[in-house]
Short mmCIF file of C-alpha atoms in Angstrom, two decimals:
data_model
loop_
_atom_site.label_atom_id
_atom_site.label_comp_id
_atom_site.label_asym_id
_atom_site.label_seq_id
_atom_site.Cartn_x
_atom_site.Cartn_y
_atom_site.Cartn_z
CA MET J 18 -50.21 17.11 -38.39
CA GLU J 19 -53.77 18.25 -38.99
CA LYS J 20 -54.36 20.09 -42.25
CA TRP J 21 -55.98 23.06 -40.52
CA ARG J 22 -52.80 23.68 -38.51
CA LEU J 23 -50.73 23.60 -41.69
CA ALA J 24 -52.87 26.38 -43.18
CA GLY J 25 -52.23 28.53 -40.09
CA TYR J 26 -48.48 28.02 -40.41
CA THR J 27 -48.71 28.85 -44.09
CA ILE J 28 -50.39 32.19 -43.31
CA SER J 29 -47.56 33.01 -40.88
CA ALA J 30 -44.86 31.97 -43.36
CA ILE J 31 -46.32 34.02 -46.21
CA ALA J 32 -46.78 37.04 -43.90
CA THR J 33 -43.18 36.77 -42.67
CA THR J 34 -41.84 36.53 -46.23
CA LEU J 35 -43.89 39.50 -47.47
CA LEU J 36 -42.89 41.56 -44.46
CA ALA J 37 -39.22 40.75 -44.99
CA VAL J 38 -39.47 41.82 -48.64
CA ALA J 39 -41.28 45.05 -47.69
CA LEU J 40 -38.60 45.88 -45.14
CA TRP J 41 -35.80 44.95 -47.53
CA ILE J 42 -37.10 47.35 -50.21
CA GLY J 43 -37.82 49.95 -47.50
CA ASN J 44 -41.51 50.47 -48.19
CA ALA J 45 -43.38 51.24 -45.00
CA LEU J 46 -46.79 51.29 -46.71
CA ILE J 47 -46.35 47.70 -47.91
CA ALA J 48 -45.04 46.61 -44.51
CA PHE J 49 -48.06 48.05 -42.66
CA SER J 50 -50.40 46.67 -45.31
CA VAL J 51 -48.93 43.21 -44.79
CA LEU J 52 -49.40 43.49 -41.02
CA ILE J 53 -53.03 44.63 -41.41
CA GLY J 54 -53.72 41.94 -44.03
CA THR J 55 -52.17 39.27 -41.78
CA ILE J 56 -54.34 40.32 -38.83
CA GLY J 57 -57.41 40.14 -41.07
CA ALA J 58 -56.44 36.76 -42.50
CA ILE J 59 -55.83 35.29 -39.04
CA LEU J 60 -59.17 36.57 -37.75
CA LEU J 61 -61.04 35.17 -40.75
CA TYR J 62 -59.19 31.84 -40.48
CA SER J 63 -59.95 31.63 -36.76
CA GLU J 64 -63.66 32.31 -37.38
CA TRP J 65 -63.71 29.68 -40.13
CA LEU J 66 -62.19 27.12 -37.77
CA LYS J 67 -64.74 27.92 -35.08
CA SER J 68 -67.58 27.55 -37.54
CA ARG J 69 -66.28 24.07 -38.41
CA GLY J 70 -66.29 23.14 -34.75
CA GLU J 71 -62.52 22.87 -34.29
CA VAL J 72 -61.36 23.23 -30.69
CA LEU J 73 -58.66 25.88 -30.75
CA SER J 74 -58.04 26.03 -27.04
CA ASP J 75 -59.04 24.17 -23.95
CA GLU J 76 -58.01 24.41 -20.29
CA ARG J 77 -54.65 22.70 -20.95
CA THR J 78 -53.66 24.96 -23.85
CA LEU J 79 -54.68 28.05 -21.88
CA ARG J 80 -52.46 27.01 -18.96
CA ILE J 81 -49.57 26.28 -21.35
CA GLU J 82 -50.00 29.72 -23.00
CA GLU J 83 -50.11 31.43 -19.59
CA ALA J 84 -46.90 29.70 -18.48
CA ALA J 85 -45.18 30.49 -21.75
CA SER J 86 -46.26 34.15 -21.60
CA ARG J 87 -45.09 34.46 -18.01
CA ARG J 88 -41.66 33.03 -18.83
CA THR J 89 -41.38 35.20 -21.95
CA LEU J 90 -42.11 38.32 -19.89
CA GLN J 91 -39.57 37.32 -17.26
CA VAL J 92 -36.85 36.79 -19.88
CA LEU J 93 -37.76 40.06 -21.65
CA VAL J 94 -37.61 42.08 -18.41
CA LEU J 95 -34.25 40.57 -17.44
CA THR J 96 -32.85 41.17 -20.90
CA VAL J 97 -34.00 44.81 -20.92
CA ALA J 98 -32.63 45.28 -17.38
CA PHE J 99 -29.18 44.05 -18.43
CA LEU J 100 -29.42 46.22 -21.53
CA VAL J 101 -30.22 49.28 -19.45
CA VAL J 102 -27.29 48.69 -17.11
CA THR J 103 -24.92 48.01 -20.01
CA LEU J 104 -26.06 51.11 -21.89
CA ALA J 105 -25.80 53.21 -18.74
CA PHE J 106 -22.09 52.43 -18.49
CA LEU J 107 -21.41 52.55 -22.22
CA SER J 108 -23.21 55.88 -22.72
CA GLU J 109 -20.82 57.56 -20.27
CA LYS J 110 -17.91 56.77 -22.58
CA LYS J 111 -19.85 56.93 -25.85
CA PRO J 112 -22.43 59.75 -25.75
CA TYR J 113 -24.09 58.64 -29.00
CA LEU J 114 -25.51 55.67 -27.05
CA ARG J 115 -27.43 57.97 -24.68
CA SER J 116 -30.61 57.86 -26.77
CA ALA J 117 -30.47 54.02 -26.79
CA TYR J 118 -30.16 54.14 -23.01
CA TYR J 119 -33.23 56.37 -22.73
CA LEU J 120 -35.16 54.15 -25.13
CA ALA J 121 -34.30 50.98 -23.17
CA THR J 122 -35.16 52.69 -19.88
CA GLY J 123 -38.47 53.88 -21.28
CA LEU J 124 -39.24 50.39 -22.54
CA MET J 125 -38.49 48.94 -19.15
CA VAL J 126 -40.78 51.44 -17.41
CA LEU J 127 -43.51 50.80 -20.00
CA VAL J 128 -43.34 47.03 -19.54
CA ALA J 129 -43.40 47.38 -15.75
CA ALA J 130 -46.36 49.75 -15.84
CA LEU J 131 -48.23 47.50 -18.26
CA LYS J 132 -47.63 44.42 -16.11
CA LEU J 133 -48.79 46.20 -12.92
CA SER J 134 -51.90 47.65 -14.55
CA LEU J 135 -52.87 44.31 -16.13
CA ARG J 136 -52.28 42.51 -12.85
CA HIS J 137 -54.52 45.03 -11.08
CA TYR J 138 -57.18 44.60 -13.80
CA TYR J 139 -57.18 40.79 -13.63
CA GLU J 140 -57.28 40.80 -9.82
CA ARG J 141 -60.54 42.73 -10.08
CA VAL J 142 -62.20 40.69 -12.84
CA MET J 143 -61.14 37.21 -11.78
#
């Protein structure tokens, strides 16, 4: 494994550990600070790699990422759809699940709207 990839994995591992600790102690300020710091560290690390001339992505990696993203979205939509149906039936018997049903339904509508709007956008620009 190339050393520059190991550094990227290290950033992710440290961020995950710090985020887990922040959530465990229940401090939202630390959790958001870790997220913002991680975004900054990844951006700086990416720029450093580019300045060294490392090839981060080529046509093959872009196609792999597109396929992985497409499959992830398909699995997410199916999972949320099953969750909505399950919560629809469960919330009839257990009213305290009604808010979870509304949340899952809203998430499903949001994902569908986002997908349609992004598809429309990319049809125009590509």
